Amino acid sequence: MFRILFYLLVVFLLGLGFAWLAERPGELVVTFAGYRYEVTLMVAAVLIVVIVAAVMILWWLIRGIWNSPYTVARYFRVRRRDRGYQALSTGMIAAGAGDGGLARRMGKQAAKLISADQEPLIHLLDAQAALLEGDRQAARDKFTAMLDDPEMRLLGLRGLYLEAERMGEREAARHYAERAVEDAPQLEWAANAALEGKTGEGDWDGALKLLDTRKPASQADRESAARRRAVLLTAKAMETLDADVQGARSAALEAHKLRPDFVPAAVVAAKALFRQSELRKGSKVLEAVWKKEPHPEVAAVYIHARPGDSVQDRLTRAKKLESLKQNNVESSLAVGRAALDAAEYKLARDAAEAAARLGPRESVYLLMADIEEAETGDQGRVRQWLARALRAPRDPAWVADGYVAEHWAPISPVTGKLDAFEWRVPMERLAQVIESGEDFAPASSVTPAVLPAARETEVDDAVVIEATPAATPPPAPATGQETGEKASPEAAGPQKDKAPTPPQSVAAKPASPDLAKRDGARSEEADMSAKPRLPDDPGVDPDEANGSTPAGFRLF
């Protein structure tokens, strides 16, 4: 655009010049070699312009003829390069589509037309073709050769890292990732791999330093970096809590500031503050996180902040938590447990019933069983609450990659991923599928003699239910009694001895006392499911204790 305007300006100035000469007539006299030449000024100006134009055209022709060999050579070179890039493009598309043969042919053609030193993508195409053809060693050799080229160094490290990961060589993969981070800290894959390596070794300071070298580009990256930093600071505080209380306090408080709703950071910070006799500040930290995320561990640390407190003092602190987060299951459970310890059974029962209305789950019914046992000692009601706990929804736990843990951890024990644990309800999985071809009625319509017995085991703190063959129904007693008549205790005794005994429950280190109690209840129910009920069995619903009892026996 500017060039066009410049040319128009030049033509305009020439027009003004010629118009100026035309308005001022005159003659130009030139004497040369005895001859005298007289021309007007307008003719002289035109002749000068023509001579300049002729000289320029002549110079252009001479220069074109002089440079013609180079021009011809450049034409063929550009054409050859275009063909090479076309072959390279086709080969890259073929490699992406999984056509190893075409990628190899196009790579060879591109190498003939383009020098590999001028175009490093030829090495990448060769490596991709080797991977598609299954020649892993050739691909690794190509990636290794790329390390000598500064332009291809990161690409070679990436290829070697992926190959090491594929072969399960974690140490080698981590080595390549750390080398890549040294050259380019902004690489996501390299930074994550190096970070996982340092966290796996417990080098929290090194992980924090590596995280600080990265510069987040967007708001989402900044939030992710802050979340990871909070996790690393919490892990560092947990590790140094016993040896360096002040350092653990600083790290935990910084993590709590980065993530105010992060329960592990608040718990560690409160523990460090309590050890330094800063009860008020530690309580404020727990109260702040309780308002955002009620958690049983927060309640336990808050209620037992001072070891010398009486049960009434702990109950008062539990009520304080309930006032901060009303109409919440965890608040009601905290008050119920504290009231049970203080022997205030009515308050404990009211809190447990409120928790059952808000969110019926396993821990609520286990608490009701504890209250019933402590207040009345009625084993029938206790067993009824335990049976309800057995069928109730499970309590939330720390879960990462299918692994259920009692306490939070910074990394997953399965994959080594940072910040993998989540507080949620774990998924229970059946370890063995019941043999196909058998029709089972719903649990409510199956008698204990037909329902298969179950054996539960604890594997890595996760409940696994294994199905076992169904017990054979005991033969009916030949007592000559009519149908519907109750059997006497003497007649029931031999049947009880002949009934098959289900396998014992095998538990591997229960995660908590509630879990141990739940296992005991399940084992007891499995024993009872294979034996006929006695007339004086107290397994009735507490709600029906004062009403009419139906004829026959009743399951939990």
XYZ file of C-alpha atoms in Angstrom:
556
model
C 0.000 0.000 0.000
C 2.774 2.430 0.906
C 4.686 1.521 -2.245
C 1.659 2.381 -4.398
C 1.295 5.689 -2.652
C 5.007 6.349 -3.162
C 4.757 5.653 -6.892
C 1.720 7.903 -7.216
C 3.605 10.652 -5.408
C 6.572 10.310 -7.788
C 4.308 10.506 -10.867
C 2.557 13.519 -9.380
C 5.866 15.309 -8.814
C 7.015 14.524 -12.389
C 3.779 15.908 -13.736
C 4.247 19.100 -11.711
C 7.796 19.412 -13.009
C 6.818 19.067 -16.640
C 3.946 21.500 -16.189
C 6.347 24.000 -14.611
C 8.727 23.686 -17.576
C 5.883 24.028 -20.069
C 4.819 27.336 -18.537
C 8.374 28.752 -18.781
C 9.559 28.517 -22.411
C 13.288 28.570 -23.098
C 16.052 27.016 -25.150
C 19.023 24.852 -24.301
C 22.165 25.339 -26.446
C 24.884 22.684 -26.424
C 28.135 23.061 -28.428
C 30.037 19.807 -28.938
C 32.785 18.904 -31.442
C 32.169 22.067 -33.491
C 28.452 21.503 -33.636
C 25.827 23.559 -31.927
C 22.655 21.934 -30.723
C 19.601 24.010 -29.758
C 16.577 22.362 -28.117
C 13.767 23.559 -25.944
C 13.771 22.834 -22.221
C 10.815 20.433 -22.535
C 12.585 18.321 -25.148
C 15.761 18.301 -23.102
C 13.891 17.050 -20.029
C 12.196 14.279 -22.017
C 15.535 13.208 -23.488
C 17.105 13.009 -20.008
C 14.221 10.831 -18.733
C 14.471 8.507 -21.750
C 18.222 8.136 -21.343
C 17.884 7.247 -17.641
C 15.177 4.671 -18.404
C 17.253 3.103 -21.157
C 20.263 2.787 -18.874
C 18.165 1.107 -16.191
C 16.667 -1.391 -18.650
C 20.099 -2.204 -20.054
C 21.498 -2.786 -16.554
C 18.601 -5.119 -15.691
C 19.216 -7.186 -18.830
C 22.930 -7.469 -18.193
C 22.414 -8.467 -14.565
C 19.779 -11.086 -15.540
C 22.110 -12.676 -18.055
C 24.964 -12.657 -15.556
C 22.868 -14.291 -12.790
C 20.970 -16.725 -14.993
C 23.010 -19.845 -13.943
C 22.324 -19.149 -10.284
C 18.653 -18.452 -10.993
C 18.232 -21.728 -12.862
C 20.008 -23.684 -10.117
C 17.897 -22.046 -7.440
C 14.723 -22.936 -9.343
C 15.599 -26.620 -9.426
C 16.763 -26.545 -5.806
C 13.492 -24.999 -4.633
C 11.548 -27.523 -6.664
C 13.536 -30.394 -5.124
C 12.986 -28.992 -1.642
C 9.253 -28.656 -2.219
C 9.077 -32.289 -3.297
C 11.027 -33.300 -0.217
C 8.735 -31.400 2.119
C 5.745 -32.882 0.384
C 7.147 -36.380 0.998
C 7.929 -35.456 4.607
C 4.404 -34.177 5.140
C 2.924 -37.331 3.635
C 5.166 -39.461 5.835
C 4.176 -37.623 9.009
C 0.504 -38.034 8.160
C 1.078 -41.742 7.480
C 2.882 -42.123 10.822
C -0.001 -40.445 12.605
C -2.431 -42.766 10.839
C -0.390 -45.838 11.822
C 0.848 -46.745 8.312
C 4.433 -47.735 9.067
C 5.285 -48.895 5.543
C 4.237 -45.657 3.857
C 5.943 -43.634 6.574
C 9.197 -45.526 5.980
C 9.034 -45.008 2.174
C 8.226 -41.335 2.489
C 11.039 -40.944 5.006
C 13.582 -42.405 2.610
C 12.283 -40.233 -0.223
C 12.437 -37.117 1.939
C 15.999 -37.996 3.006
C 17.046 -38.122 -0.671
C 15.494 -34.782 -1.489
C 16.294 -32.906 1.754
C 19.415 -33.065 3.836
C 18.778 -34.486 7.305
C 21.036 -31.794 8.759
C 18.782 -29.117 7.327
C 15.506 -30.748 8.365
C 15.547 -32.575 11.749
C 11.990 -33.823 11.268
C 13.407 -36.572 9.054
C 14.923 -38.169 12.175
C 11.563 -37.964 13.928
C 9.825 -39.605 10.958
C 12.398 -42.425 10.963
C 11.877 -42.974 14.693
C 8.096 -43.016 14.310
C 8.322 -45.475 11.435
C 10.573 -47.741 13.504
C 8.079 -47.670 16.375
C 5.219 -48.557 14.031
C 7.237 -51.458 12.603
C 8.050 -52.729 16.090
C 11.784 -51.993 15.916
C 12.100 -50.445 19.377
C 15.885 -50.571 19.458
C 16.186 -48.599 16.214
C 13.743 -46.015 17.578
C 15.752 -45.649 20.788
C 18.942 -45.232 18.736
C 17.284 -42.453 16.749
C 16.129 -40.698 19.903
C 19.586 -41.064 21.426
C 21.153 -39.503 18.316
C 18.820 -36.538 18.696
C 20.441 -35.658 22.037
C 23.520 -34.333 20.213
C 21.426 -31.781 18.313
C 20.418 -28.818 20.516
C 17.323 -28.305 18.402
C 16.221 -31.950 18.766
C 17.417 -32.563 22.320
C 14.053 -32.172 24.045
C 12.348 -34.316 21.409
C 14.900 -37.072 21.940
C 14.454 -36.938 25.710
C 10.697 -37.123 25.289
C 10.994 -40.204 23.085
C 13.387 -41.938 25.459
C 11.137 -41.091 28.403
C 8.089 -42.644 26.733
C 10.041 -45.763 25.805
C 11.309 -46.151 29.357
C 7.783 -45.746 30.699
C 6.515 -48.359 28.246
C 9.154 -50.844 29.383
C 8.471 -50.124 33.057
C 11.900 -48.614 33.732
C 10.807 -45.907 36.141
C 14.317 -44.870 37.162
C 15.418 -44.336 33.567
C 12.221 -42.440 32.753
C 12.755 -40.211 35.768
C 16.357 -39.566 34.688
C 15.275 -38.406 31.224
C 12.527 -36.233 32.712
C 14.975 -34.519 35.081
C 17.347 -33.807 32.192
C 14.481 -32.294 30.229
C 13.440 -30.135 33.184
C 16.956 -28.705 33.420
C 16.670 -27.395 29.846
C 12.983 -26.492 29.784
C 11.191 -26.228 33.166
C 7.955 -25.264 31.404
C 7.471 -28.770 29.957
C 4.422 -30.267 31.667
C 5.319 -33.935 31.165
C 8.890 -33.501 32.358
C 7.933 -31.411 35.384
C 5.236 -33.885 36.445
C 7.538 -36.874 36.076
C 10.362 -35.208 37.976
C 7.920 -34.063 40.643
C 6.571 -37.587 41.102
C 10.126 -38.864 41.395
C 11.021 -36.435 44.142
C 7.790 -36.994 46.034
C 8.276 -40.747 45.783
C 11.661 -40.332 47.445
C 10.207 -38.027 50.106
C 12.287 -35.069 48.922
C 9.680 -32.431 49.706
C 12.117 -29.512 49.602
C 13.356 -30.585 46.177
C 9.791 -30.952 44.948
C 8.911 -27.479 46.221
C 11.990 -26.026 44.539
C 11.081 -27.724 41.271
C 7.529 -26.419 41.536
C 8.793 -22.870 42.128
C 10.879 -22.924 38.923
C 7.753 -23.228 36.812
C 5.886 -20.109 35.746
C 2.128 -20.688 35.393
C 0.749 -19.210 32.204
C -2.961 -19.146 33.010
C -5.258 -18.878 35.997
C -5.942 -22.608 35.930
C -2.199 -23.323 36.020
C -1.764 -20.974 38.965
C -4.552 -22.691 40.882
C -3.076 -26.114 40.139
C 0.373 -24.969 41.272
C -1.070 -23.559 44.505
C -2.913 -26.822 45.162
C 0.236 -28.885 44.616
C 2.298 -26.566 46.755
C -0.217 -26.919 49.583
C -0.005 -30.707 49.332
C 3.809 -30.663 49.398
C 3.893 -28.277 52.352
C 1.422 -30.458 54.236
C 3.517 -33.562 53.560
C 6.623 -31.769 54.771
C 4.831 -30.607 57.930
C 3.570 -34.121 58.675
C 7.076 -35.542 58.319
C 8.790 -32.922 60.484
C 6.070 -32.505 63.128
C 7.901 -34.553 65.750
C 11.426 -33.325 64.990
C 10.827 -29.658 64.119
C 7.546 -28.319 65.462
C 8.252 -24.740 64.408
C 9.105 -25.718 60.849
C 6.047 -27.948 60.640
C 3.906 -25.104 61.932
C 5.183 -22.662 59.301
C 4.734 -25.137 56.450
C 1.262 -26.205 57.579
C 0.036 -22.639 58.063
C 1.280 -21.691 54.590
C -0.526 -24.699 53.147
C -3.691 -23.735 55.055
C -3.431 -20.223 53.635
C -3.127 -21.565 50.098
C -6.074 -23.966 50.549
C -8.365 -22.951 53.424
C -10.604 -26.009 52.874
C -7.756 -28.552 52.883
C -8.367 -30.719 55.951
C -4.904 -32.374 56.339
C -3.129 -28.998 56.308
C -5.443 -27.575 58.958
C -5.096 -30.676 61.144
C -1.284 -30.633 61.029
C -1.194 -26.883 61.666
C -3.508 -27.271 64.671
C -1.419 -30.115 66.104
C 1.743 -28.017 65.794
C 0.029 -25.039 67.450
C -1.327 -27.198 70.249
C 2.157 -28.523 70.938
C 3.328 -24.936 71.311
C 0.481 -24.243 73.753
C -1.307 -21.946 71.301
C -4.738 -23.415 71.935
C -6.758 -20.437 70.749
C -4.961 -20.069 67.409
C -5.071 -23.796 66.711
C -8.778 -23.884 67.487
C -9.381 -20.976 65.106
C -7.664 -22.900 62.309
C -9.832 -25.970 62.913
C -12.997 -23.908 63.208
C -12.240 -22.194 59.887
C -11.817 -25.477 58.027
C -14.810 -27.015 59.846
C -17.085 -24.314 58.431
C -15.927 -25.181 54.922
C -15.390 -28.945 55.156
C -16.663 -30.829 58.257
C -14.425 -33.820 58.782
C -14.259 -36.401 61.608
C -10.501 -35.936 62.002
C -10.989 -32.210 62.503
C -13.577 -32.947 65.179
C -11.293 -35.457 66.931
C -8.344 -33.047 67.060
C -10.542 -30.141 68.123
C -12.316 -32.015 70.914
C -9.082 -33.546 72.278
C -7.046 -30.350 71.941
C -6.043 -30.447 75.626
C -5.154 -33.913 76.959
C -6.160 -32.971 80.501
C -9.712 -31.905 79.691
C -12.594 -33.686 81.354
C -15.335 -35.418 79.412
C -17.614 -32.455 80.070
C -15.038 -30.068 78.601
C -14.801 -32.233 75.497
C -18.581 -32.282 75.224
C -18.622 -28.487 75.408
C -16.118 -28.258 72.562
C -18.190 -30.716 70.505
C -21.256 -28.537 71.010
C -19.206 -25.565 69.815
C -18.479 -27.410 66.579
C -22.162 -28.225 66.183
C -23.033 -24.548 66.548
C -20.571 -23.689 63.769
C -22.040 -26.232 61.338
C -25.638 -27.040 62.170
C -27.748 -29.739 60.515
C -24.653 -31.727 59.580
C -23.976 -35.428 60.095
C -20.413 -34.932 61.305
C -21.527 -32.323 63.841
C -24.156 -34.642 65.273
C -21.720 -37.562 65.388
C -19.144 -35.455 67.217
C -21.700 -34.445 69.859
C -22.993 -38.010 70.130
C -19.557 -39.514 70.730
C -18.619 -36.814 73.248
C -21.932 -37.249 75.070
C -21.421 -41.019 75.163
C -18.006 -40.518 76.780
C -19.629 -38.170 79.304
C -22.352 -40.780 80.066
C -25.103 -38.383 78.944
C -26.999 -41.052 77.093
C -30.110 -39.049 76.272
C -28.085 -36.327 74.570
C -25.986 -38.950 72.808
C -29.107 -40.759 71.567
C -30.700 -37.521 70.378
C -27.523 -36.590 68.473
C -27.273 -40.048 66.913
C -30.923 -39.973 65.846
C -30.374 -36.522 64.308
C -27.385 -37.899 62.407
C -29.503 -40.835 61.219
C -32.116 -38.440 59.871
C -29.517 -36.289 58.106
C -27.481 -39.117 56.602
C -27.984 -42.744 57.694
C -24.733 -44.622 57.348
C -22.576 -47.185 59.049
C -20.952 -45.054 61.757
C -24.344 -43.692 62.860
C -25.720 -47.161 63.611
C -22.474 -48.248 65.246
C -22.767 -45.248 67.550
C -26.365 -46.247 68.351
C -25.123 -49.745 69.186
C -22.513 -48.296 71.546
C -25.115 -46.107 73.226
C -27.503 -49.024 73.589
C -24.849 -51.245 75.090
C -23.642 -48.579 77.511
C -27.110 -47.429 78.624
C -29.271 -50.559 78.697
C -27.009 -53.515 77.903
C -29.821 -54.992 75.784
C -27.930 -57.325 73.461
C -30.939 -57.776 71.214
C -31.084 -54.076 70.445
C -27.312 -53.923 70.119
C -27.342 -56.697 67.548
C -30.187 -55.003 65.726
C -28.188 -51.763 65.387
C -25.138 -53.737 64.275
C -27.240 -55.442 61.623
C -28.441 -52.072 60.385
C -24.842 -50.861 60.286
C -23.988 -53.892 58.186
C -26.503 -52.897 55.518
C -26.128 -49.125 55.775
C -24.158 -47.015 53.280
C -20.461 -46.926 54.020
C -18.727 -43.954 55.612
C -16.468 -41.688 53.540
C -12.756 -42.493 53.568
C -9.537 -41.393 51.911
C -9.531 -43.100 48.506
C -6.896 -42.951 45.760
C -6.916 -45.139 42.631
C -9.182 -47.684 44.337
C -7.019 -47.858 47.466
C -8.786 -47.054 50.747
C -6.589 -45.611 53.496
C -7.299 -44.695 57.092
C -5.264 -41.487 56.885
C -4.472 -39.013 54.124
C -1.205 -39.328 52.198
C 0.369 -36.889 49.711
C 0.857 -39.482 46.964
C -1.058 -42.517 45.759
C 0.476 -45.836 46.844
C -0.725 -47.372 43.574
C 0.450 -44.943 40.892
C 2.602 -42.481 42.821
C 0.442 -39.583 41.646
C 0.581 -36.424 43.733
C -2.618 -35.216 45.414
C -4.562 -38.342 44.466
C -6.472 -38.986 47.713
C -10.076 -37.837 47.900
C -12.505 -37.904 50.808
C -15.435 -39.892 49.468
C -17.372 -43.119 49.915
C -15.252 -46.067 48.691
C -16.579 -48.554 46.187
C -16.757 -52.136 47.495
C -15.940 -54.819 44.954
C -16.779 -58.484 44.974
C -13.631 -60.599 44.882
C -15.374 -63.602 43.375
C -18.501 -63.692 41.241
C -21.153 -66.212 42.294
C -21.329 -69.112 39.866
C -23.540 -68.403 36.884
C -26.712 -70.357 36.300
C -28.048 -69.990 39.837
C -31.073 -67.839 40.463
C -31.039 -66.058 43.778
C -34.077 -64.327 45.157
C -33.772 -61.003 46.939
C -32.264 -61.132 50.391
C -35.590 -60.385 52.020
C -37.195 -63.518 50.520
C -34.367 -66.033 50.977
C -34.156 -68.180 54.082
C -30.867 -68.451 55.950
C -30.482 -72.088 54.851
C -30.584 -71.210 51.123
C -28.657 -67.916 51.108
C -24.933 -68.549 50.448
C -22.652 -67.744 53.333
C -20.124 -64.990 52.833
C -16.607 -64.553 54.026
C -15.179 -61.055 54.401
C -11.534 -60.162 54.400
C -9.681 -56.901 54.821
C -7.185 -56.236 52.020
C -5.334 -52.931 52.284
C -8.039 -51.512 54.527
C -10.684 -52.229 51.875
C -13.535 -54.663 52.495
C -13.680 -57.593 50.066
C -16.596 -60.030 50.139
C -15.922 -63.539 48.898
C -18.816 -65.824 48.098
C -18.741 -69.369 49.503
C -20.923 -72.358 48.624
C -24.382 -72.353 50.095
C -24.997 -74.342 53.198
C -27.168 -77.451 52.889
C -30.522 -77.007 54.612
C -30.788 -79.105 57.749
C -33.396 -81.862 57.630
C -36.747 -81.155 59.196
C -37.068 -82.637 62.685
C -39.168 -85.795 62.747
C -41.044 -84.938 65.923
C -44.528 -85.661 64.640
C -45.631 -82.122 65.391
C -48.165 -80.430 63.191
C -47.276 -77.681 60.745
C -46.954 -74.284 62.414
C -46.283 -75.678 65.900
C -43.195 -74.300 67.551
C -40.320 -76.632 68.268
C -39.167 -77.151 71.812
C -35.658 -76.211 72.932
C -34.837 -79.899 73.319
C -35.800 -80.567 69.720
C -33.915 -77.533 68.492
C -30.703 -78.566 70.156
C -29.739 -81.465 67.844
C -30.554 -79.365 64.814
C -28.216 -76.722 66.016
C -25.397 -79.221 66.400
C -25.973 -80.641 62.915
C -26.123 -77.315 61.149
C -23.006 -76.651 59.018
C -20.697 -73.964 60.317
C -19.791 -71.202 57.853
C -16.119 -70.322 57.425
C -14.569 -67.996 59.949
C -14.095 -64.350 59.075
C -10.541 -63.406 58.238
C -9.668 -59.781 58.965
C -6.312 -58.200 58.303
C -5.692 -55.309 60.659
C -8.992 -53.355 60.675
C -8.621 -49.692 59.883
C -10.515 -48.488 62.965
C -12.438 -49.767 66.028
C -15.673 -49.159 64.138
C -14.437 -51.382 61.337
C -13.494 -54.120 63.827
C -16.941 -53.918 65.390
C -18.520 -54.082 61.932
C -16.478 -57.197 61.110
C -17.603 -58.810 64.357
C -21.202 -58.057 63.534
C -20.851 -59.533 60.050
C -19.185 -62.673 61.393
C -21.901 -63.065 64.009
C -24.607 -62.620 61.408
C -22.938 -65.218 59.147
C -22.969 -67.687 62.057
C -26.615 -66.999 62.788
C -27.621 -67.214 59.107
C -26.559 -70.888 58.983
C -28.332 -71.868 62.236
C -32.064 -72.004 62.971
C -33.346 -69.297 65.275
C -34.343 -70.171 68.808
C -37.662 -68.963 70.184
C -35.931 -66.721 72.713
C -33.630 -65.076 70.153
C -33.793 -61.310 70.883
C -33.135 -60.298 67.262
C -36.190 -58.098 66.780
C -36.590 -54.590 65.604
C -36.549 -52.100 68.508
C -39.440 -50.278 66.884
C -41.542 -53.481 67.144
C -40.427 -54.434 70.661
C -43.574 -52.990 72.231
C -45.916 -54.180 69.482
C -47.220 -57.537 68.418
C -44.617 -60.074 67.394
C -45.414 -62.007 64.183
C -45.512 -65.762 64.305
C -42.296 -67.464 63.319
C -38.773 -66.156 63.429
C -37.482 -62.843 62.102
C -34.214 -62.058 60.403
C -32.245 -58.843 60.992
